[in-house]
Structures are given as structure tokens and as C-alpha cells.
Short mmCIF file of C-alpha atoms in Angstrom, two decimals:
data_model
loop_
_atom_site.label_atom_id
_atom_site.label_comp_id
_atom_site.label_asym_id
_atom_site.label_seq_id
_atom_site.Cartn_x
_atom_site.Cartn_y
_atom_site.Cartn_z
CA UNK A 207 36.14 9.28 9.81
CA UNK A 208 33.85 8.62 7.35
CA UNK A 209 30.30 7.93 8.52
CA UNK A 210 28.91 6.64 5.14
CA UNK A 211 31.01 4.88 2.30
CA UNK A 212 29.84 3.32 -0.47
CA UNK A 213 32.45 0.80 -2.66
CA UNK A 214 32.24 0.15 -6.68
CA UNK A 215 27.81 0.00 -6.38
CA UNK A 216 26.97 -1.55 -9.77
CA UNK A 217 23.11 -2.07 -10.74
CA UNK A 218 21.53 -3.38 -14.09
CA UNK A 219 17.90 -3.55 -14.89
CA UNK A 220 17.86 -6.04 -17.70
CA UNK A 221 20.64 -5.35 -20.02
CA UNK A 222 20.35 -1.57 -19.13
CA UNK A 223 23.59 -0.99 -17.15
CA UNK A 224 21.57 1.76 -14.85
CA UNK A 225 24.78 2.49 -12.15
CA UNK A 226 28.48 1.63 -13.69
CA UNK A 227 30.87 1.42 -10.44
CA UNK A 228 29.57 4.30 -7.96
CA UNK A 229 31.86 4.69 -5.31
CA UNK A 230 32.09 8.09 -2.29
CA UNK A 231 31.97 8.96 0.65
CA UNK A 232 30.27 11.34 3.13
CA UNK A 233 31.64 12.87 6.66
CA UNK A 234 29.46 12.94 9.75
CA UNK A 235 27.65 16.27 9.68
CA UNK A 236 27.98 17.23 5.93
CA UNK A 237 25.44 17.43 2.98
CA UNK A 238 26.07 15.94 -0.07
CA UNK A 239 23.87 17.06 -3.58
CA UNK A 240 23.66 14.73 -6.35
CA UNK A 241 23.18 16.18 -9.45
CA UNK A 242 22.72 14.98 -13.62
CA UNK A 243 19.98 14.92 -15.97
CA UNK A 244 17.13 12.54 -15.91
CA UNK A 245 18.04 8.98 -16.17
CA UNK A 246 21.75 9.68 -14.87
CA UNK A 247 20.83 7.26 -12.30
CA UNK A 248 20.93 9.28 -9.50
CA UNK A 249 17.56 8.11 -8.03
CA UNK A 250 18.73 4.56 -8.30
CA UNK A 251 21.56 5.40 -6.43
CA UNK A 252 19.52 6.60 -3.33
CA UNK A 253 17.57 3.85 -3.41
CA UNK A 254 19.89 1.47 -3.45
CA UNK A 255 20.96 3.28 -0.16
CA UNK A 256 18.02 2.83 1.22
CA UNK A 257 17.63 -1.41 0.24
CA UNK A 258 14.70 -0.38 -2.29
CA UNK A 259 16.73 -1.46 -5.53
CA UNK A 260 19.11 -4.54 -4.50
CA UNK A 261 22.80 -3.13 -6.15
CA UNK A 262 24.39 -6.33 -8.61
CA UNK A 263 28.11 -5.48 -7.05
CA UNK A 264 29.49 -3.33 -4.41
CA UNK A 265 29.18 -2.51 -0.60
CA UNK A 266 27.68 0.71 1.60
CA UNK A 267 29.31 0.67 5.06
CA UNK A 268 27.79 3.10 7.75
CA UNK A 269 30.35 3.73 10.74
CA UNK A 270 32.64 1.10 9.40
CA UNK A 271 29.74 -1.32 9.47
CA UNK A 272 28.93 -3.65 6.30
CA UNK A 273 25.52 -2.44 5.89
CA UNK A 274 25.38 -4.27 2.24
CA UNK A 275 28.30 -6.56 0.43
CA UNK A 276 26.71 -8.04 -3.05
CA UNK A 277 29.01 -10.31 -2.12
CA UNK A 278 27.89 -11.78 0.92
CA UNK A 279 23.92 -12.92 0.85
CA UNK A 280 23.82 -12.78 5.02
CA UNK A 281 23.56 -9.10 4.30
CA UNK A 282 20.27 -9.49 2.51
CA UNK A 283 18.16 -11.30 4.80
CA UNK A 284 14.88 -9.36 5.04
CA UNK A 285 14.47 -9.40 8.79
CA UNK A 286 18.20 -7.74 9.02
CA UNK A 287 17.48 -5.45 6.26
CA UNK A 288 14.56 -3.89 7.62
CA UNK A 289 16.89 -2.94 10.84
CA UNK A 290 19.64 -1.52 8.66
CA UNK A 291 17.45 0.28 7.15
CA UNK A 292 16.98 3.01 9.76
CA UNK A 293 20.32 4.69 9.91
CA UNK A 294 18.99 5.67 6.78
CA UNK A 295 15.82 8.25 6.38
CA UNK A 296 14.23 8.59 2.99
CA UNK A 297 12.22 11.64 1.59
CA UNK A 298 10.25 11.08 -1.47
CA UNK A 299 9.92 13.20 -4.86
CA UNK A 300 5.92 12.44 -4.14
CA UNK A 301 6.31 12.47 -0.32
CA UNK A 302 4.55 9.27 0.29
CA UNK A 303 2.49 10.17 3.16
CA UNK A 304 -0.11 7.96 4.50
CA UNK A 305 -3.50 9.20 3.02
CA UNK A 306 -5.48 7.91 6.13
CA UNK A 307 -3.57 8.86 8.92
CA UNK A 308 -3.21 12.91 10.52
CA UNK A 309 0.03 14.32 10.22
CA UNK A 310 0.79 13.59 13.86
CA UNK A 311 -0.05 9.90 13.06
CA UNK A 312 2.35 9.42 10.04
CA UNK A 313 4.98 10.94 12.28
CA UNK A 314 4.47 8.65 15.19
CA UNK A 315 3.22 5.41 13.23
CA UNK A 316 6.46 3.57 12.57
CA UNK A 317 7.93 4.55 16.21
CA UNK A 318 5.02 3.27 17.41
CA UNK A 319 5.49 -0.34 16.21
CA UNK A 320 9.03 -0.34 16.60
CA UNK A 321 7.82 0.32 20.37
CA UNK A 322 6.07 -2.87 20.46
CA UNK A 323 8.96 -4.85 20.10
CA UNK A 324 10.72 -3.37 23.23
CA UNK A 325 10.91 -5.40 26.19
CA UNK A 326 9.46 -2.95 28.42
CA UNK A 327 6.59 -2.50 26.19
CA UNK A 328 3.71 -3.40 28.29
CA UNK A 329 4.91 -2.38 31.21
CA UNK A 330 5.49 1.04 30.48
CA UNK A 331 3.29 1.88 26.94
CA UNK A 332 1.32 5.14 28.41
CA UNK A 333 5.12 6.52 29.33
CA UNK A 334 6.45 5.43 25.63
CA UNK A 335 3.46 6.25 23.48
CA UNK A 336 3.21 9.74 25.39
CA UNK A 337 6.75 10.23 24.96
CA UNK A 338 6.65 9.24 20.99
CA UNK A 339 3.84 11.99 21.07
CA UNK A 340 5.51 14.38 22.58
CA UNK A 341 8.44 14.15 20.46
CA UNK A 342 6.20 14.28 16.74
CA UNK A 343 5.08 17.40 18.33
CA UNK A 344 8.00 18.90 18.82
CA UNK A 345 9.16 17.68 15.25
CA UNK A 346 5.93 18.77 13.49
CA UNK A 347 6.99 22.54 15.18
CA UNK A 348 10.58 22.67 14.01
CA UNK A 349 9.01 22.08 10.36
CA UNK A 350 6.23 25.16 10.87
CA UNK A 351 3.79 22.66 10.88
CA UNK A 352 2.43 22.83 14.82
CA UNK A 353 -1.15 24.31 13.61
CA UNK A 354 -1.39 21.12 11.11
CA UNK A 355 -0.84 18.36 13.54
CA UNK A 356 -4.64 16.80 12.91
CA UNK A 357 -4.87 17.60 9.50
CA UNK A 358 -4.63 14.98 6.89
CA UNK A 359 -2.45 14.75 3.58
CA UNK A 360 -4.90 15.82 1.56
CA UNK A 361 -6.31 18.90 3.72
CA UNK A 362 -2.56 19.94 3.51
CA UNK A 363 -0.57 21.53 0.59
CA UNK A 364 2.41 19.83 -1.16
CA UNK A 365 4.80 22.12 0.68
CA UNK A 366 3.27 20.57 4.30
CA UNK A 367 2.91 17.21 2.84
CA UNK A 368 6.29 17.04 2.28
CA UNK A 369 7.54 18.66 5.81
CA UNK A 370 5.31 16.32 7.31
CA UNK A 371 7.40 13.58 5.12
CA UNK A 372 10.83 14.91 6.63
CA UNK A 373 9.25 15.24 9.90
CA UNK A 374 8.48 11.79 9.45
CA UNK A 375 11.85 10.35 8.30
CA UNK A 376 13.63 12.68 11.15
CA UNK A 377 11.49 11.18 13.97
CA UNK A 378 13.47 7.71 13.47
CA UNK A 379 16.98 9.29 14.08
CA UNK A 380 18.50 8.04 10.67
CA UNK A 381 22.58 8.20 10.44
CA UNK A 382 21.95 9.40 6.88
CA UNK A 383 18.74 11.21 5.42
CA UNK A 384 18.15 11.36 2.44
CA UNK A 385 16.17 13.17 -0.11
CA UNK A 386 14.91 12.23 -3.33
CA UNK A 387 14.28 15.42 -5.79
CA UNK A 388 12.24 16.68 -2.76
CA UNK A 389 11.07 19.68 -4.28
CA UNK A 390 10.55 18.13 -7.80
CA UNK A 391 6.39 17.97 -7.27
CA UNK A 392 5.72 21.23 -5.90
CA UNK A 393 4.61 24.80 -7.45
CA UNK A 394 7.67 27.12 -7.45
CA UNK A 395 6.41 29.17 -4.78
CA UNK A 396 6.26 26.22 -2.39
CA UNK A 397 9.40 25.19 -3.39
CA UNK A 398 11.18 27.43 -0.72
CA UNK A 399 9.87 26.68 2.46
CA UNK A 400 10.91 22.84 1.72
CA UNK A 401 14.44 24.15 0.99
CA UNK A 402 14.33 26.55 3.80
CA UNK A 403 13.32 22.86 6.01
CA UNK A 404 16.55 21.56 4.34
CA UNK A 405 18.62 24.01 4.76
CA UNK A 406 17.88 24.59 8.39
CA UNK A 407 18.95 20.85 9.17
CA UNK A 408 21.94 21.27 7.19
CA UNK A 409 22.77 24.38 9.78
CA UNK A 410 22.21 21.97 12.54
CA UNK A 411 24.68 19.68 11.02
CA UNK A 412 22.24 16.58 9.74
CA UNK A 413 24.10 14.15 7.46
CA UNK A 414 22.33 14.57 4.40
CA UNK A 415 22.28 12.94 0.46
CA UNK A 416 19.99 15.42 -1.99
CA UNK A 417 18.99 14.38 -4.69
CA UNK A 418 18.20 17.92 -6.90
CA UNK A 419 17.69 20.05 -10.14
CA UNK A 420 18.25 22.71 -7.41
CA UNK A 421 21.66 24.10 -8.42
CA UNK A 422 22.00 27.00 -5.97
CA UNK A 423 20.31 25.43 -3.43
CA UNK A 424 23.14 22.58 -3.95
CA UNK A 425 25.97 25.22 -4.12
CA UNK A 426 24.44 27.38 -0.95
CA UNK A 427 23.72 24.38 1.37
CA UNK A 428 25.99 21.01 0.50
CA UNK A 429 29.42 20.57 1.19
CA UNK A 430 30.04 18.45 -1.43
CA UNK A 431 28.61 17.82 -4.74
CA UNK A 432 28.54 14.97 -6.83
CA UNK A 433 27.81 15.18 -10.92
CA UNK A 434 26.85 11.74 -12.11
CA UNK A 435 25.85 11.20 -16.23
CA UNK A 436 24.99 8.33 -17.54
CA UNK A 437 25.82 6.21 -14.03
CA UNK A 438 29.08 7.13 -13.11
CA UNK A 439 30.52 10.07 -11.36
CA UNK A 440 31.90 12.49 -13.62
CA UNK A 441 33.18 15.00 -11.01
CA UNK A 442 32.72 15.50 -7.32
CA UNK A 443 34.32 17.93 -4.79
CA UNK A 444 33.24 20.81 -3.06
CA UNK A 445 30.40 22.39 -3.90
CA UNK A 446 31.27 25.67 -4.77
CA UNK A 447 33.99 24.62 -6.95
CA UNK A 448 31.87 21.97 -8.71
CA UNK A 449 28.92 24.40 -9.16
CA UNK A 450 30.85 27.65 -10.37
CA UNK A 451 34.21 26.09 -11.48
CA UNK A 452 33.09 22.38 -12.82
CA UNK A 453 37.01 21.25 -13.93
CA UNK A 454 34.69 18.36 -16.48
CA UNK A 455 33.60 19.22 -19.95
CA UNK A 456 30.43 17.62 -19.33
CA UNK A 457 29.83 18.58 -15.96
CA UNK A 458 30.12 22.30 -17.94
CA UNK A 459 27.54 21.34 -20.27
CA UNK A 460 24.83 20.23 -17.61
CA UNK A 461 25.68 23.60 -15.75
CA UNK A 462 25.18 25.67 -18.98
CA UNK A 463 21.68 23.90 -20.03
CA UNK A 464 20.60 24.81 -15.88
CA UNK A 465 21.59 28.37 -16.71
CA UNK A 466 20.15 28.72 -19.74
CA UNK A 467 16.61 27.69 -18.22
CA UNK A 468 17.11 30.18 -15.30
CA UNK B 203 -54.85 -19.21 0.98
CA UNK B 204 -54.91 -15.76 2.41
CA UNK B 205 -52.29 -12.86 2.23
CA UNK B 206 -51.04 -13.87 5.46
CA UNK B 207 -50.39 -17.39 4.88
CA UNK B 208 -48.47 -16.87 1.67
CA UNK B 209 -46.30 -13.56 3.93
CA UNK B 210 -45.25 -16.15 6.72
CA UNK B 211 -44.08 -18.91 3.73
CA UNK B 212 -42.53 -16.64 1.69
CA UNK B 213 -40.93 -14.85 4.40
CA UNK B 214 -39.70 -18.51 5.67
CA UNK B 215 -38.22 -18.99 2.42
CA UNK B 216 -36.65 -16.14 2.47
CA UNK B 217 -34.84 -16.66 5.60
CA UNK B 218 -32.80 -19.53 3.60
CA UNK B 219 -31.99 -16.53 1.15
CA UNK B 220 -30.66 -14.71 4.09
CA UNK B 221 -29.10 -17.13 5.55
CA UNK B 222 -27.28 -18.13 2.42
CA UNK B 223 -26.51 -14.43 2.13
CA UNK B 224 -24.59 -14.45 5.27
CA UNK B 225 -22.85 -17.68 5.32
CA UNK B 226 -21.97 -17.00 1.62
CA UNK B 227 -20.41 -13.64 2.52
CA UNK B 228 -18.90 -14.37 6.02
CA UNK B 229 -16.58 -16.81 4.18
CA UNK B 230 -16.09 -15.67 0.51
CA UNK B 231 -14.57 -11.94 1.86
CA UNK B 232 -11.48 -13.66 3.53
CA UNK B 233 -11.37 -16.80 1.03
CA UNK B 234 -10.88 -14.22 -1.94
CA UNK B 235 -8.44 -12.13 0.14
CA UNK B 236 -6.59 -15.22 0.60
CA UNK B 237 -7.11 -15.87 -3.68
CA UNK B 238 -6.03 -12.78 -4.38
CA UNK B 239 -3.10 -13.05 -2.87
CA UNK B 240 -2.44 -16.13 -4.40
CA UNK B 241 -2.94 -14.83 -8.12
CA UNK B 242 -0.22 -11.99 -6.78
CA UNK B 243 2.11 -14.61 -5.74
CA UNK B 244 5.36 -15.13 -7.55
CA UNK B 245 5.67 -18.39 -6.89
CA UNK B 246 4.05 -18.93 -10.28
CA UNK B 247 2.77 -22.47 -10.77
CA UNK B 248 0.72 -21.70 -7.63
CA UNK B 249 -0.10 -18.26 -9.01
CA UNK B 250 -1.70 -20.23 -12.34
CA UNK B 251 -3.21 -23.26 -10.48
CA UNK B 252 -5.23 -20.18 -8.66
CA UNK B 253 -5.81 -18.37 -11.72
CA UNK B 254 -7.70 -21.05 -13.64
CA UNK B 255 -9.43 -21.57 -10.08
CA UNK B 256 -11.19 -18.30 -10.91
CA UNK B 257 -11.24 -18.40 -14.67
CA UNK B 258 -13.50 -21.86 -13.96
CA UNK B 259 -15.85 -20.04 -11.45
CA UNK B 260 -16.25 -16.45 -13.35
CA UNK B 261 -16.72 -18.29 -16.89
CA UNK B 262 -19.30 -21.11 -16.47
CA UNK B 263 -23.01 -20.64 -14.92
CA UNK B 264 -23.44 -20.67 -11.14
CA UNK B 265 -26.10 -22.36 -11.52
CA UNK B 266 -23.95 -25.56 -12.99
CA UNK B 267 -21.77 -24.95 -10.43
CA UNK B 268 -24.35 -25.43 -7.81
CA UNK B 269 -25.72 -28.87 -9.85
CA UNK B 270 -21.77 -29.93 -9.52
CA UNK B 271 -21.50 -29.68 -5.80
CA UNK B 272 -24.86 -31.22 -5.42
CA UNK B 273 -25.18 -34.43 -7.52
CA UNK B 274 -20.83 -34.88 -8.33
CA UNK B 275 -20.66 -36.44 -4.64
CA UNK B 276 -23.30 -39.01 -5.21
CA UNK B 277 -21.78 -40.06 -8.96
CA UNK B 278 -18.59 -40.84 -7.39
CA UNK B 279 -19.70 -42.53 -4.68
CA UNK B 280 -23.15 -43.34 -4.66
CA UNK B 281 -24.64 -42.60 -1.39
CA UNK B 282 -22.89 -39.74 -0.48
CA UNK B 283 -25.54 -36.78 -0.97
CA UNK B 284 -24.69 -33.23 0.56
CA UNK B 285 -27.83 -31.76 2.11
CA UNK B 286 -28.79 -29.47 0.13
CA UNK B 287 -28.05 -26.01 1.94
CA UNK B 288 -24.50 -27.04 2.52
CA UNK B 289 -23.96 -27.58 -1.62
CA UNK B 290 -25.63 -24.34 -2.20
CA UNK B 291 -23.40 -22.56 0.45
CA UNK B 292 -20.03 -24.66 -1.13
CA UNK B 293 -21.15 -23.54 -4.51
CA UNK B 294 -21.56 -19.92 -3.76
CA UNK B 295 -18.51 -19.20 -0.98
CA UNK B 296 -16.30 -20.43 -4.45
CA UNK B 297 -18.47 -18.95 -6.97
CA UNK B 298 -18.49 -15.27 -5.29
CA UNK B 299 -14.83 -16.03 -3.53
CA UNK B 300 -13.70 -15.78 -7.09
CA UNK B 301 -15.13 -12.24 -7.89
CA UNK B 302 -13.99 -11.19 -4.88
CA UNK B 303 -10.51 -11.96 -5.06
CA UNK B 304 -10.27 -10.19 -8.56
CA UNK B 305 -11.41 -7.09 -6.43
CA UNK B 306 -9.42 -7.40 -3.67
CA UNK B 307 -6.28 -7.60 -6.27
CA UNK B 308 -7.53 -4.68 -8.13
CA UNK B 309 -7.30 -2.91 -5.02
CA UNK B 310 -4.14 -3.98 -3.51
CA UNK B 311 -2.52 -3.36 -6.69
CA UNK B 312 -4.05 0.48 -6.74
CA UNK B 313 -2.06 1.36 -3.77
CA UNK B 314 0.46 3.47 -4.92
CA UNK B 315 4.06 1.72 -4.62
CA UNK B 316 4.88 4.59 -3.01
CA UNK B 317 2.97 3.81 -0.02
CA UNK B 318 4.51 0.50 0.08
CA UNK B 319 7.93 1.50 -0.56
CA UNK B 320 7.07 4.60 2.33
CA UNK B 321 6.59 1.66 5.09
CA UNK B 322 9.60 -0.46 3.99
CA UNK B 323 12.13 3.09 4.43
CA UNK B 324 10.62 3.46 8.09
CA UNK B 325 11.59 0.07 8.87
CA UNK B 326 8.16 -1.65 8.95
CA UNK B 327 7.52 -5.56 8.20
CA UNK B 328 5.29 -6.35 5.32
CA UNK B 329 2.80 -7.60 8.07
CA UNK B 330 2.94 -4.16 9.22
CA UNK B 331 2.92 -2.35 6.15
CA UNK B 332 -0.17 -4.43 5.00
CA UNK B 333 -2.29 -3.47 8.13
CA UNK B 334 -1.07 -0.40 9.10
CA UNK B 335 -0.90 1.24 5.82
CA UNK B 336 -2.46 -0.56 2.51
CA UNK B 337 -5.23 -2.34 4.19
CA UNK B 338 -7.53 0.45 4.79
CA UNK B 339 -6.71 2.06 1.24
CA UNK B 340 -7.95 -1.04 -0.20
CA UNK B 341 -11.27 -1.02 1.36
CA UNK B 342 -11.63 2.25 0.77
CA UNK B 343 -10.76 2.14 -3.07
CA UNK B 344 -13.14 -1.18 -3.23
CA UNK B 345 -16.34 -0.49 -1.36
CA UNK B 346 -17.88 0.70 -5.04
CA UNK B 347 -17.18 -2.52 -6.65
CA UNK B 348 -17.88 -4.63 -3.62
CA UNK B 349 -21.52 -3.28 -3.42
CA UNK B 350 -22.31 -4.36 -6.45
CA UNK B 351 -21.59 -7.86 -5.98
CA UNK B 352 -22.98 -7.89 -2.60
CA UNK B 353 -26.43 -6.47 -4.02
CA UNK B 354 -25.78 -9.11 -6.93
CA UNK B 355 -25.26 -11.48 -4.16
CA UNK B 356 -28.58 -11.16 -2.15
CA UNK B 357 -30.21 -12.01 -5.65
CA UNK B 358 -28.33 -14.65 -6.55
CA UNK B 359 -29.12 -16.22 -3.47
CA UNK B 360 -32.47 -17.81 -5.39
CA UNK B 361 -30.44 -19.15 -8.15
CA UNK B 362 -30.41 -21.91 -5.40
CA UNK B 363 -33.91 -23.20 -5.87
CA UNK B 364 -32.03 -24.98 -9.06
CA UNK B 365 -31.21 -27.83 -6.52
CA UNK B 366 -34.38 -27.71 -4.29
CA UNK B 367 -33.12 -25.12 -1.67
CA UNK B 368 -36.68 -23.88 -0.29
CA UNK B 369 -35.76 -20.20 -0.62
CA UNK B 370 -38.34 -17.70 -1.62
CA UNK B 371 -38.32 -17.92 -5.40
CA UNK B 372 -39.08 -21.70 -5.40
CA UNK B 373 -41.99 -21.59 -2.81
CA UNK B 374 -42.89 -18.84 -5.06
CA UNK B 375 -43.09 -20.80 -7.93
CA UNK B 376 -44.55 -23.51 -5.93
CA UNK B 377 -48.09 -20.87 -5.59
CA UNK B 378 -47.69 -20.55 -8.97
CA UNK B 379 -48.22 -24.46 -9.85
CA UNK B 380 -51.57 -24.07 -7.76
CA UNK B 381 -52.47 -21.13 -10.00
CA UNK B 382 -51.66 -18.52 -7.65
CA UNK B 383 -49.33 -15.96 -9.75
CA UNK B 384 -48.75 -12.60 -7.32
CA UNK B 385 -46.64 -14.18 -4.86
CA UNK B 386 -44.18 -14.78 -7.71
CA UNK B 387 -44.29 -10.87 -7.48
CA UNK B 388 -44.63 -10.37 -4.06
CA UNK B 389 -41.18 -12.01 -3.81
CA UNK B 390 -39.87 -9.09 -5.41
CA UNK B 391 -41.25 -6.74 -2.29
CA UNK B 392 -38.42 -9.08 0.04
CA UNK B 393 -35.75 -8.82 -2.45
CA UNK B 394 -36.04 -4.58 -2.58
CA UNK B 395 -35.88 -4.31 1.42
CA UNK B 396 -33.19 -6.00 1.94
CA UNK B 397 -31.03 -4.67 -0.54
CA UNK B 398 -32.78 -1.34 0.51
CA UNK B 399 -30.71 -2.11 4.23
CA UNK B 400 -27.89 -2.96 2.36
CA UNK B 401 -27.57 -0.09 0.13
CA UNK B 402 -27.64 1.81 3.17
CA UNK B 403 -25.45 0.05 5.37
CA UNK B 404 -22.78 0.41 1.75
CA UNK B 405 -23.41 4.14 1.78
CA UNK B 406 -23.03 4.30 5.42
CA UNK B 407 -19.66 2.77 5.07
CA UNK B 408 -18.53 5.35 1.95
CA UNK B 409 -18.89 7.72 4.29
CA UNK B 410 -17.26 6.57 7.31
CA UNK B 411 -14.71 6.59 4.96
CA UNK B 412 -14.69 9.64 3.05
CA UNK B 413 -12.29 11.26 5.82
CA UNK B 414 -9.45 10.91 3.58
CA UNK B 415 -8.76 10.44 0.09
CA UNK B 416 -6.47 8.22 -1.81
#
């Protein structure tokens, strides 16, 4: 079954119709790369995933759940929102972190106040905090990044800084995480060891959206790619086949221009 | 009238300055924070009715201000006469809660919507988000801007003797009538230690800061 489906998402920013009837679906497990040229909408996409941009029409269902129905304003009330909002993780193109906090801190911070609101809160908060700890550690380590734990953003690199961000986004246990052009703001040589991050939790079998310009990266690690121009989905399928044998004229001519640059 | 005479009333007068200082700034920081937010709102007749709240205070003379708090009370219903201290401190908590808020709102709105946008993915409330995570930025980005007016604030402090307050300036000026000029100048001597301490304490607080950058 389908762990994430999104239904006919339609958004407009003024009179600029930005995403024309999006509609997929992802299996539990899988990666899916979104690719398409600047101002395909692909960002808006993601963040309409993610209740950033509010879509005009459609749904997204998560485990069979209405998550979001245009349709139906009780699925837009802020205090719900902001609890649907974890199955889904979001990496940023500028990753976001929080400038005054060490990296442990931005992985714990939001863990930590979702804490407060248990029940057993007071009673137990040297056991939970430690335990939060404890677990930032260990996700800090699987990214590379134990040495950095007390540094802060800006004593890190953008390669860090943005495995801190995933680190970050993992520590919630989203459904779904997702990743907007995550290697779009850093020097090609610390490029890799983000996509080596990625592709490592694509081994381990992390539900993933990408966002990327990073065609072979796309082909090597999704399972299925999606080509979207001009806010609709030209072509999707696997990602071999959409990557090497695109079956759309235009999804051709994106491929070529990539080549041609490489 | 010796040195010593003149030190203990100037130095009296320039506890009122101090005292107008604090009660001045105690209230005017959260006031503006509060007018800040309200210029931000969307709600927009409230966001305009706030607006020309601090276009009146930034664009006409404090010291008018301070002659409107005292003496409008007593033309509309004769009688009724604030002491003076309390006008002076109504005066300048809306006079400087107006600058403030326009630097509080430069400041929220130099947080990167990133940071914002950041809290909201990881499931935080806009309460939390504006503690946890923009808060500090802000004070961070406006401790420069703040220390001027603070600084500007400690001087303005004598613009008070416009409605009698007894501060230093006017008990200055009060030698001079007896043709005794240097305490006019002496009053200068208070002025530059106490904004020497608060320069300081400002620095102090750049640098308790300077752990991360934004």
C-alpha cells in the first residue's frame, strides 16, 4: 500500500497558475527524485507537502489518512496542522539551522518541546531529556558529525550544516522526508558527502521526496522519478528508465541541456 | 555656594534624570515590542491606527509632547493636573515606545524566513518558534541600534525641565539665574558617566552575544 498519495494538488500565486493538477504516489521504503528546470514548480510542490504553501485544490493522504482536502477547512486548523506536520521531515536548499544553538541543540530543540506536552513530563524529564540526548548523539554519528556536536552553524561548513539539518529532520521520525535541492548551496566538493548522507538512508530504506539538479544521483539512488515542467508531470516511472530512456520529448530535452553542462 | 553644595543639588537633580531613565526604559522595551507587533499585524485597520500612533510620536517635538500630557488634562477638565514626573514619564514611555517598536520590527523582520519556516516543519507553535528561535536573533541583530537610543535616551531625559521636572539641567540653569555659569557645565561631567556605564554595559552585551552569528 501506498504510504503517501497526493490527489489533483492545484496552487496559484496570483494569476500565476504555479502547480496545474499534481497527482502520485510513493511506497513505504522508496525514494522518489523530482526533477525540471527552475520555476517547474517543484519546490512548491514540497512545500505544499509540508503545509508551508496552502494547495487551492487537491488532497495528500499519508497511510490512508486525509492529511489535507482543499475541500474540507477542518483540515487546516493550525493547532492540527502543526501535528500533521511531523510525518513529514523537511531539508532545506539553505539548511535553516538555528544560528544560536550547537548542533546537538538544533537536533534536540523541537523534541524537547514536544516533550513538554507529555503527560509524564515532570515526573520523569531527567529520564526524557537524557534519552532525547542520547538519541541526537547517536544521530549526529550516523551523519559523521560526532566530533561537531558543540559546534555552532557557523563554526561548521555547508556540508555539516546541512547533515546537521537532516540529522535534525530525522530525529522527529517523519513518515516522509523530504529534501529540497539539498545540495543546491554547497561547493562541488561538499556536494558528496551530503549525497553520500542521502544515499545511505535510502540503503536503509527511508521514504524519501528529493528535490534535485542531481541527475545521477536521482538515477543511482531513487526508485522512481518524477519530471515536472511548467507544473505538471510530464513523465514519471522508474528511475532508470526515466533518466536514460525518458519515453517524453521534453523530458529528452531537459536530459540533453543536463548533459550538455556535464 | 561652594563646589560641594552645587555636587549634592546637581547630583539630586540628576537622580530624577535617572529615575526617568529607568522608568522610561523598563516600560517603553515591552510597549514597543507589543507596537511592533501591531504595525506587523494583518489585521490592517489596527495595523494603521498603530502606524499613525508612531508617525505622531517620531514626527512632532518631544518636547510638545511632554507640554500635551502635562497641561491637556487640566484644559479638559480643569483641576485635573498630573504631577509632574508622572507626565514626563507618560510622555517619554510613548515618545521612545515608538522608536523602539520601529526597531524591534526591523529586527523581527531580518530573521530569515527560513528560520521561521525551519520551526513550523519541526512542528513548533509560533509561541515556540518566537522564543525558542527568532527572539534571541532579534536582540542580537538590534543591540547596535538600541544603544543609540538608549544613550539618546539618558539625554533626553532633561528635555523634561520643559515642564518643571527638577532634573539636573533645570537646577542647572537655576545657578545660572544667580550668575553662577559652570554648573551649567558641570552637568555635562553626570551626563558622560553614566552613559560611560552604559556604553559599557551595551558592549558587554555585544559580546555576550558574539557566540554566534546571524
Amino acid at each position: 500500500m501506498a504510504i503517501l498519495q497526493v490527489e489533483n494538488i492545484q496552487k496559484k500565486f496570483g494569476k500565476t497558475s504555479v502547480l496545474k493538477g499534481i497527482s502520485f504516489s510513493l511506497e513505504e521504503g522508496q525514494a522518489l527524485a523530482i526533477i525540471g528546470s527552475s520555476g517547474s514548480g517543484k519546490t512548491t510542490l514540497l512545500r505544499c507537502l509540508n503545509f508551508l504553501e496552502t494547495p487551492d485544490v487537491g488532497t495528500i493522504r499519508v497511510r490512508d489518512e486525509v492529511l489535507f482536502d482543499a475541500a474540507d477547512p477542518s483540515t487546516q486548523r493550525e493547532a492540527e496542522v502543526r501535528k500533521k506536520r511531523l510525518h513529514f521531515g523537511l531539508v532545506f536548499q539553505s539548511f535553516n539551522l538555528f544560528p544560536q544553538y550547537t548542533a546537538l541543540k538544533n537536533v534536540m530543540l523541537a523534541k524537547e518541546l514536544l516533550a513538554q506536552e507529555r503527560s509524564d513530563y515532570k515526573a520523569n524529564r531527567k529520564e526524557i531529556l537524557a534519552e532525547i540526548r542520547k538519541e541526537a548523539l547517536a544521530l549526529l554519528d550516523q551523519m559523521g558529525l560526532a566530533d561537531r556536536a558543540e559546534h555552532y552553524p557557523h563554526q561548521l561548513s555547508g556540508g555539516q550544516q546541512q547533515r546537521v539539518a537532516i540529522a535534525r529532520a530525522l530525529a522527529l521520525h517523519p513518515d516522509i522526508l523530504c529534501f529540497d535541492e539539498p545540495t543546491s548551496a554547497l561547493d562541488p566538493e561538499l556536494t558528496g558527502e551530503v549525497l553520500k548522507v542521502i544515499r545511505s538512508l535510502a540503503d536503509k530504506k527511508t521514504t524519501m521526496v528529493i528535490v534535485t539538479h542531481e541527475m545521477a544521483f536521482a538515477r543511482d539512488v531513487a526508485d522512481q522519478v518524477i519530471f515536472m515542467d511548467g507544473g505538471v508531470i510530464v513523465e514519471q516511472g522508474p528511475a532508470r528508465q526515466v533518466i536514460e530512456q525518458p519515453t517524453q520529448e521534453r523530458t529528452r530535452q531537459f536530459l540533453a541541456r543536463y548533459a550538455q553542462k556535464a | 555656594m561652594s563646589f560641594e553644595t552645587v555636587t549634592i543639588t546637581m547630583m539630586k537633580g540628576f537622580m530624577l534624570n535617572i529615575q526617568l531613565f529607568v522608568i522610561t526604559l523598563v516600560l517603553s522595551l515591552p510597549l514597543g515590542l507589543v507596537v511592533s507587533f501591531g504595525t506587523m499585524s494583518k489585521f490592517k485597520p489596527l495595523s494603521w491606527l498603530v502606524r499613525l500612533y508612531v508617525y505622531i510620536m517620531r514626527s512632532t517635538p518631544l518636547m510638545l509632547q511632554l507640554a500635551v500630557v502635562y497641561y491637556l488634562p487640566g484644559i479638559l477638565s480643569p483641576g485635573h493636573i498630573l504631577p509632574r514626573m508622572t507626565a514626563a514619564s507618560v510622555a517619554f514611555v510613548l515618545n521612545y515606545a515608538a522608536y523602539f517598536s520601529e526597531i524591534f520590527r526591523g529586527g523581527i523582520q531580518g530573521v530569515p524566513r527560513g528560520q521561521q519556516e525551519a520551526g513550523q516543519v519541526l512542528g513548533m507553535t509560533r509561541r515556540q518558534i518566537f522564543f525558542q528561535v527568532t527572539l534571541l536573533q532579534v536582540v542580537k541583530r538590534i543591540v547596535p541600534p538600541m544603544g543609540n537610543e538608549i544613550i539618546t535616551l539618558v539625554k533626553d531625559t532633561s528635555l523634561s525641565n520643559f515642564i518643571m521636572v527638577g532634573e539636573i539641567i533645570k537646577l542647572a540653569k537655576d545657578f545660572g539665574n544667580k550668575g553662577m555659569i559652570w554648573p551649567l557645565f558641570y552637568a555635562g561631567f553626570f551626563f558622560l558617566v553614566f552613559n560611560g556605564v552604559v556604553t559599557l554595559l551595551l558592549s558587554r552585551t555585544e559580546k555576550k552575544l558574539d557566540y554566534f552569528r546571524v
